[in-house]
Amino acid sequence: MMRTPARLAAAAMAVVVALSSAACSEGQVQRSETAGDQTGFVAGTGVVTTVPPPDRAPAVDFGGPLLGGGEVELADQRGRVVVLNVWGSWCAPCRKEAPALQAVHEATRDQGVQFLGVNTRDTESGAQAFVEQFGLTFPSVVDASGARLLAFRDTLPPAAIPSTLVLDREGRVAARVLGEITEASLRDLVTDVAGEAAPGA
């Protein structure tokens, strides 16, 4: 069924409302569902769901304008592991996990890992100040309305702020974190996915 602009706008607003209502406060754990061969466990104050390679949904079409200028498309990152982190400058757990994200980004980029933020429900000035405060060197897509995140609605969608998705080298969601993730847990997730055999190997 063709989606009209009005329906898409309504769906995007629903994502924003869901993200807002699920935004994590310090110490709060967001519970995730476990279905099929997906496995879930708690890491820090976040809940992790992992999906084995045979059960991963197809890659999604995601991209958009970058904070500070430029554009990015996930399709251009095929062959690399991508860590997608949904954040807002107003979000306290986002501030707590920002140093962990930057540390794992620096530790894994030589393994073919690309970090990509998704800034939502924010102002450009607030987002830029956040990036500067925490010294983030990876780019962030600007998605103020949450419409771009609809691309993940048929896989493991980011359903809280913060949320982190780890995509394999084929662009498929291999793991999702709802809530804050620790540096050690994120490093383990990324290393595991980066260590998987390359497509066609």
PDB file of C-alpha atoms in Angstrom:
ATOM      1  CA  MET A   1       0.000   0.000   0.000  1.00  0.00           C
ATOM      2  CA  MET A   2       1.357   3.411  -0.971  1.00  0.00           C
ATOM      3  CA  ARG A   3       2.054   5.669   1.981  1.00  0.00           C
ATOM      4  CA  THR A   4       0.758   9.227   1.541  1.00  0.00           C
ATOM      5  CA  PRO A   5       2.780  12.219   2.803  1.00  0.00           C
ATOM      6  CA  ALA A   6       0.222  12.677   5.566  1.00  0.00           C
ATOM      7  CA  ARG A   7       0.615   9.063   6.703  1.00  0.00           C
ATOM      8  CA  LEU A   8       4.400   9.322   6.587  1.00  0.00           C
ATOM      9  CA  ALA A   9       4.268  12.511   8.635  1.00  0.00           C
ATOM     10  CA  ALA A  10       2.000  10.850  11.173  1.00  0.00           C
ATOM     11  CA  ALA A  11       4.301   7.837  11.368  1.00  0.00           C
ATOM     12  CA  ALA A  12       7.311  10.086  11.862  1.00  0.00           C
ATOM     13  CA  MET A  13       5.544  11.915  14.664  1.00  0.00           C
ATOM     14  CA  ALA A  14       4.719   8.571  16.274  1.00  0.00           C
ATOM     15  CA  VAL A  15       8.436   7.722  16.249  1.00  0.00           C
ATOM     16  CA  VAL A  16       9.291  11.041  17.901  1.00  0.00           C
ATOM     17  CA  VAL A  17       6.632  10.498  20.572  1.00  0.00           C
ATOM     18  CA  ALA A  18       7.840   6.945  21.176  1.00  0.00           C
ATOM     19  CA  LEU A  19      11.456   8.073  21.428  1.00  0.00           C
ATOM     20  CA  SER A  20      10.466  10.870  23.770  1.00  0.00           C
ATOM     21  CA  SER A  21       8.421   8.626  26.050  1.00  0.00           C
ATOM     22  CA  ALA A  22      11.153   5.990  26.044  1.00  0.00           C
ATOM     23  CA  ALA A  23      13.990   8.435  26.659  1.00  0.00           C
ATOM     24  CA  CYS A  24      16.128   6.978  29.418  1.00  0.00           C
ATOM     25  CA  SER A  25      16.681   8.678  32.725  1.00  0.00           C
ATOM     26  CA  GLU A  26      19.796   7.865  34.730  1.00  0.00           C
ATOM     27  CA  GLY A  27      19.633   4.419  36.265  1.00  0.00           C
ATOM     28  CA  GLN A  28      16.514   3.401  34.331  1.00  0.00           C
ATOM     29  CA  VAL A  29      16.596   0.144  32.368  1.00  0.00           C
ATOM     30  CA  GLN A  30      14.640  -0.145  29.137  1.00  0.00           C
ATOM     31  CA  ARG A  31      13.427  -3.722  28.590  1.00  0.00           C
ATOM     32  CA  SER A  32      13.651  -5.176  25.090  1.00  0.00           C
ATOM     33  CA  GLU A  33      11.731  -7.992  23.503  1.00  0.00           C
ATOM     34  CA  THR A  34      13.377 -11.322  22.751  1.00  0.00           C
ATOM     35  CA  ALA A  35      11.965 -13.138  19.740  1.00  0.00           C
ATOM     36  CA  GLY A  36      13.021 -16.082  17.605  1.00  0.00           C
ATOM     37  CA  ASP A  37      16.767 -16.556  17.801  1.00  0.00           C
ATOM     38  CA  GLN A  38      17.398 -13.052  19.108  1.00  0.00           C
ATOM     39  CA  THR A  39      19.034 -12.902  22.507  1.00  0.00           C
ATOM     40  CA  GLY A  40      18.810 -10.094  25.036  1.00  0.00           C
ATOM     41  CA  PHE A  41      20.903  -9.138  28.050  1.00  0.00           C
ATOM     42  CA  VAL A  42      21.529  -6.132  30.277  1.00  0.00           C
ATOM     43  CA  ALA A  43      24.703  -4.086  29.761  1.00  0.00           C
ATOM     44  CA  GLY A  44      25.126  -1.080  32.016  1.00  0.00           C
ATOM     45  CA  THR A  45      21.706   0.585  32.166  1.00  0.00           C
ATOM     46  CA  GLY A  46      20.849  -0.516  28.630  1.00  0.00           C
ATOM     47  CA  VAL A  47      19.375  -3.725  27.284  1.00  0.00           C
ATOM     48  CA  VAL A  48      21.116  -5.435  24.374  1.00  0.00           C
ATOM     49  CA  THR A  49      19.450  -7.596  21.729  1.00  0.00           C
ATOM     50  CA  THR A  50      21.696  -9.550  19.362  1.00  0.00           C
ATOM     51  CA  VAL A  51      20.724 -11.357  16.169  1.00  0.00           C
ATOM     52  CA  PRO A  52      22.763 -14.221  14.630  1.00  0.00           C
ATOM     53  CA  PRO A  53      23.708 -13.715  10.942  1.00  0.00           C
ATOM     54  CA  PRO A  54      21.136 -16.131   9.430  1.00  0.00           C
ATOM     55  CA  ASP A  55      18.258 -14.327  11.166  1.00  0.00           C
ATOM     56  CA  ARG A  56      19.149 -10.722  10.347  1.00  0.00           C
ATOM     57  CA  ALA A  57      16.681  -8.616   8.379  1.00  0.00           C
ATOM     58  CA  PRO A  58      17.801  -7.136   5.040  1.00  0.00           C
ATOM     59  CA  ALA A  59      19.765  -3.893   4.995  1.00  0.00           C
ATOM     60  CA  VAL A  60      17.723  -0.691   5.128  1.00  0.00           C
ATOM     61  CA  ASP A  61      18.017   2.510   3.137  1.00  0.00           C
ATOM     62  CA  PHE A  62      19.125   5.190   5.594  1.00  0.00           C
ATOM     63  CA  GLY A  63      21.008   8.439   5.308  1.00  0.00           C
ATOM     64  CA  GLY A  64      20.658  12.197   5.298  1.00  0.00           C
ATOM     65  CA  PRO A  65      22.311  15.544   5.980  1.00  0.00           C
ATOM     66  CA  LEU A  66      25.163  15.704   8.456  1.00  0.00           C
ATOM     67  CA  LEU A  67      25.533  18.075  11.362  1.00  0.00           C
ATOM     68  CA  GLY A  68      27.995  20.678  10.139  1.00  0.00           C
ATOM     69  CA  GLY A  69      27.381  19.933   6.457  1.00  0.00           C
ATOM     70  CA  GLY A  70      27.589  17.122   3.957  1.00  0.00           C
ATOM     71  CA  GLU A  71      25.511  13.969   3.381  1.00  0.00           C
ATOM     72  CA  VAL A  72      25.895  10.303   4.196  1.00  0.00           C
ATOM     73  CA  GLU A  73      24.189   7.088   3.015  1.00  0.00           C
ATOM     74  CA  LEU A  74      24.527   3.710   4.703  1.00  0.00           C
ATOM     75  CA  ALA A  75      24.709   2.103   1.267  1.00  0.00           C
ATOM     76  CA  ASP A  76      28.109   3.759   0.835  1.00  0.00           C
ATOM     77  CA  GLN A  77      29.381   1.993   3.980  1.00  0.00           C
ATOM     78  CA  ARG A  78      28.827  -1.588   2.760  1.00  0.00           C
ATOM     79  CA  GLY A  79      31.806  -3.717   3.703  1.00  0.00           C
ATOM     80  CA  ARG A  80      32.253  -1.851   6.978  1.00  0.00           C
ATOM     81  CA  VAL A  81      30.701  -2.406  10.384  1.00  0.00           C
ATOM     82  CA  VAL A  82      28.605   0.645  11.281  1.00  0.00           C
ATOM     83  CA  VAL A  83      27.693   1.753  14.806  1.00  0.00           C
ATOM     84  CA  LEU A  84      24.606   3.974  14.669  1.00  0.00           C
ATOM     85  CA  ASN A  85      23.910   5.937  17.869  1.00  0.00           C
ATOM     86  CA  VAL A  86      20.700   7.936  18.387  1.00  0.00           C
ATOM     87  CA  TRP A  87      21.284  10.888  20.694  1.00  0.00           C
ATOM     88  CA  GLY A  88      20.179  14.351  21.784  1.00  0.00           C
ATOM     89  CA  SER A  89      22.131  17.039  23.614  1.00  0.00           C
ATOM     90  CA  TRP A  90      19.299  17.288  26.181  1.00  0.00           C
ATOM     91  CA  CYS A  91      19.570  13.584  27.107  1.00  0.00           C
ATOM     92  CA  ALA A  92      21.475  12.861  30.357  1.00  0.00           C
ATOM     93  CA  PRO A  93      22.348   9.217  29.505  1.00  0.00           C
ATOM     94  CA  CYS A  94      23.599  10.401  26.094  1.00  0.00           C
ATOM     95  CA  ARG A  95      26.043  12.636  27.929  1.00  0.00           C
ATOM     96  CA  LYS A  96      27.157   9.762  30.153  1.00  0.00           C
ATOM     97  CA  GLU A  97      27.827   7.395  27.251  1.00  0.00           C
ATOM     98  CA  ALA A  98      29.392   9.923  24.844  1.00  0.00           C
ATOM     99  CA  PRO A  99      32.979   9.344  26.099  1.00  0.00           C
ATOM    100  CA  ALA A 100      32.483   5.568  25.708  1.00  0.00           C
ATOM    101  CA  LEU A 101      31.295   5.988  22.115  1.00  0.00           C
ATOM    102  CA  GLN A 102      34.278   8.166  21.244  1.00  0.00           C
ATOM    103  CA  ALA A 103      36.712   5.749  22.918  1.00  0.00           C
ATOM    104  CA  VAL A 104      35.365   2.699  21.053  1.00  0.00           C
ATOM    105  CA  HIS A 105      35.293   4.697  17.808  1.00  0.00           C
ATOM    106  CA  GLU A 106      38.989   5.457  18.202  1.00  0.00           C
ATOM    107  CA  ALA A 107      39.823   1.879  19.226  1.00  0.00           C
ATOM    108  CA  THR A 108      37.994   0.150  16.343  1.00  0.00           C
ATOM    109  CA  ARG A 109      38.250   2.415  13.314  1.00  0.00           C
ATOM    110  CA  ASP A 110      41.313   0.516  12.070  1.00  0.00           C
ATOM    111  CA  GLN A 111      39.132  -2.626  12.011  1.00  0.00           C
ATOM    112  CA  GLY A 112      36.877  -1.097   9.363  1.00  0.00           C
ATOM    113  CA  VAL A 113      34.287   0.236  11.823  1.00  0.00           C
ATOM    114  CA  GLN A 114      32.411   3.478  11.110  1.00  0.00           C
ATOM    115  CA  PHE A 115      30.559   5.314  13.881  1.00  0.00           C
ATOM    116  CA  LEU A 116      27.599   7.461  12.860  1.00  0.00           C
ATOM    117  CA  GLY A 117      25.427   9.484  15.208  1.00  0.00           C
ATOM    118  CA  VAL A 118      21.757  10.304  14.625  1.00  0.00           C
ATOM    119  CA  ASN A 119      20.841  13.566  16.339  1.00  0.00           C
ATOM    120  CA  THR A 120      17.108  13.924  17.031  1.00  0.00           C
ATOM    121  CA  ARG A 121      14.694  16.302  18.789  1.00  0.00           C
ATOM    122  CA  ASP A 122      17.486  18.868  19.059  1.00  0.00           C
ATOM    123  CA  THR A 123      18.662  22.284  17.930  1.00  0.00           C
ATOM    124  CA  GLU A 124      21.714  22.714  15.743  1.00  0.00           C
ATOM    125  CA  SER A 125      23.416  24.899  18.334  1.00  0.00           C
ATOM    126  CA  GLY A 126      22.731  22.414  21.137  1.00  0.00           C
ATOM    127  CA  ALA A 127      23.977  19.504  19.037  1.00  0.00           C
ATOM    128  CA  GLN A 128      27.142  21.333  17.982  1.00  0.00           C
ATOM    129  CA  ALA A 129      27.888  22.274  21.595  1.00  0.00           C
ATOM    130  CA  PHE A 130      27.465  18.611  22.624  1.00  0.00           C
ATOM    131  CA  VAL A 131      29.885  17.434  19.918  1.00  0.00           C
ATOM    132  CA  GLU A 132      32.467  20.014  20.960  1.00  0.00           C
ATOM    133  CA  GLN A 133      32.067  19.347  24.691  1.00  0.00           C
ATOM    134  CA  PHE A 134      32.715  15.612  24.326  1.00  0.00           C
ATOM    135  CA  GLY A 135      35.213  15.849  21.473  1.00  0.00           C
ATOM    136  CA  LEU A 136      33.198  13.585  19.169  1.00  0.00           C
ATOM    137  CA  THR A 137      35.044  13.039  15.898  1.00  0.00           C
ATOM    138  CA  PHE A 138      32.497  10.837  14.119  1.00  0.00           C
ATOM    139  CA  PRO A 139      29.716  12.422  12.006  1.00  0.00           C
ATOM    140  CA  SER A 140      26.034  12.662  12.936  1.00  0.00           C
ATOM    141  CA  VAL A 141      22.946  12.633  10.730  1.00  0.00           C
ATOM    142  CA  VAL A 142      20.426  15.366  11.545  1.00  0.00           C
ATOM    143  CA  ASP A 143      16.969  13.811  12.060  1.00  0.00           C
ATOM    144  CA  ALA A 144      15.035  16.342  14.131  1.00  0.00           C
ATOM    145  CA  SER A 145      11.619  14.833  13.332  1.00  0.00           C
ATOM    146  CA  GLY A 146      12.584  11.162  13.614  1.00  0.00           C
ATOM    147  CA  ALA A 147      11.330  10.517  10.068  1.00  0.00           C
ATOM    148  CA  ARG A 148      14.623   9.058   8.865  1.00  0.00           C
ATOM    149  CA  LEU A 149      14.605   6.478  11.668  1.00  0.00           C
ATOM    150  CA  LEU A 150      11.434   5.003  10.149  1.00  0.00           C
ATOM    151  CA  ALA A 151      13.804   3.122   7.833  1.00  0.00           C
ATOM    152  CA  PHE A 152      14.385   0.660  10.706  1.00  0.00           C
ATOM    153  CA  ARG A 153      10.708   0.049  11.549  1.00  0.00           C
ATOM    154  CA  ASP A 154      10.715  -3.474  10.031  1.00  0.00           C
ATOM    155  CA  THR A 155      13.939  -4.611  11.722  1.00  0.00           C
ATOM    156  CA  LEU A 156      15.164  -3.776  15.265  1.00  0.00           C
ATOM    157  CA  PRO A 157      14.149  -0.120  15.528  1.00  0.00           C
ATOM    158  CA  PRO A 158      15.889   2.272  17.932  1.00  0.00           C
ATOM    159  CA  ALA A 159      13.062   2.707  20.433  1.00  0.00           C
ATOM    160  CA  ALA A 160      14.681   4.889  23.086  1.00  0.00           C
ATOM    161  CA  ILE A 161      17.088   7.784  23.418  1.00  0.00           C
ATOM    162  CA  PRO A 162      19.872   6.832  23.551  1.00  0.00           C
ATOM    163  CA  SER A 163      19.786   3.770  21.316  1.00  0.00           C
ATOM    164  CA  THR A 164      22.675   2.137  19.511  1.00  0.00           C
ATOM    165  CA  LEU A 165      22.538  -0.192  16.503  1.00  0.00           C
ATOM    166  CA  VAL A 166      25.500  -2.262  15.328  1.00  0.00           C
ATOM    167  CA  LEU A 167      25.222  -3.058  11.619  1.00  0.00           C
ATOM    168  CA  ASP A 168      27.234  -5.828  10.005  1.00  0.00           C
ATOM    169  CA  ARG A 169      29.282  -5.477   6.811  1.00  0.00           C
ATOM    170  CA  GLU A 170      26.158  -6.140   4.737  1.00  0.00           C
ATOM    171  CA  GLY A 171      24.295  -3.283   6.412  1.00  0.00           C
ATOM    172  CA  ARG A 172      22.049  -5.561   8.507  1.00  0.00           C
ATOM    173  CA  VAL A 173      21.243  -4.896  12.180  1.00  0.00           C
ATOM    174  CA  ALA A 174      23.320  -7.344  14.220  1.00  0.00           C
ATOM    175  CA  ALA A 175      22.706  -5.813  17.649  1.00  0.00           C
ATOM    176  CA  ARG A 176      20.618  -3.133  19.316  1.00  0.00           C
ATOM    177  CA  VAL A 177      21.115  -1.369  22.637  1.00  0.00           C
ATOM    178  CA  LEU A 178      18.165   0.416  24.234  1.00  0.00           C
ATOM    179  CA  GLY A 179      19.506   2.867  26.784  1.00  0.00           C
ATOM    180  CA  GLU A 180      23.020   3.699  27.901  1.00  0.00           C
ATOM    181  CA  ILE A 181      25.859   1.323  26.963  1.00  0.00           C
ATOM    182  CA  THR A 182      29.204   0.987  28.724  1.00  0.00           C
ATOM    183  CA  GLU A 183      32.510   1.217  26.901  1.00  0.00           C
ATOM    184  CA  ALA A 184      33.406  -2.429  27.629  1.00  0.00           C
ATOM    185  CA  SER A 185      30.046  -3.775  26.453  1.00  0.00           C
ATOM    186  CA  LEU A 186      30.051  -1.671  23.288  1.00  0.00           C
ATOM    187  CA  ARG A 187      33.624  -2.672  22.493  1.00  0.00           C
ATOM    188  CA  ASP A 188      32.696  -6.361  22.856  1.00  0.00           C
ATOM    189  CA  LEU A 189      29.642  -6.007  20.599  1.00  0.00           C
ATOM    190  CA  VAL A 190      31.545  -4.136  17.895  1.00  0.00           C
ATOM    191  CA  THR A 191      34.533  -6.495  18.048  1.00  0.00           C
ATOM    192  CA  ASP A 192      32.266  -9.541  17.725  1.00  0.00           C
ATOM    193  CA  VAL A 193      30.521  -8.183  14.631  1.00  0.00           C
ATOM    194  CA  ALA A 194      33.774  -6.908  13.105  1.00  0.00           C
ATOM    195  CA  GLY A 195      35.251 -10.386  13.574  1.00  0.00           C
ATOM    196  CA  GLU A 196      32.572 -12.066  11.473  1.00  0.00           C
ATOM    197  CA  ALA A 197      33.573 -13.402   8.071  1.00  0.00           C
ATOM    198  CA  ALA A 198      33.280 -10.845   5.299  1.00  0.00           C
ATOM    199  CA  PRO A 199      30.425 -11.367   2.806  1.00  0.00           C
ATOM    200  CA  GLY A 200      31.386 -13.936   0.187  1.00  0.00           C
ATOM    201  CA  ALA A 201      34.379 -15.171   2.200  1.00  0.00           C
TER     202      ALA A 201
END
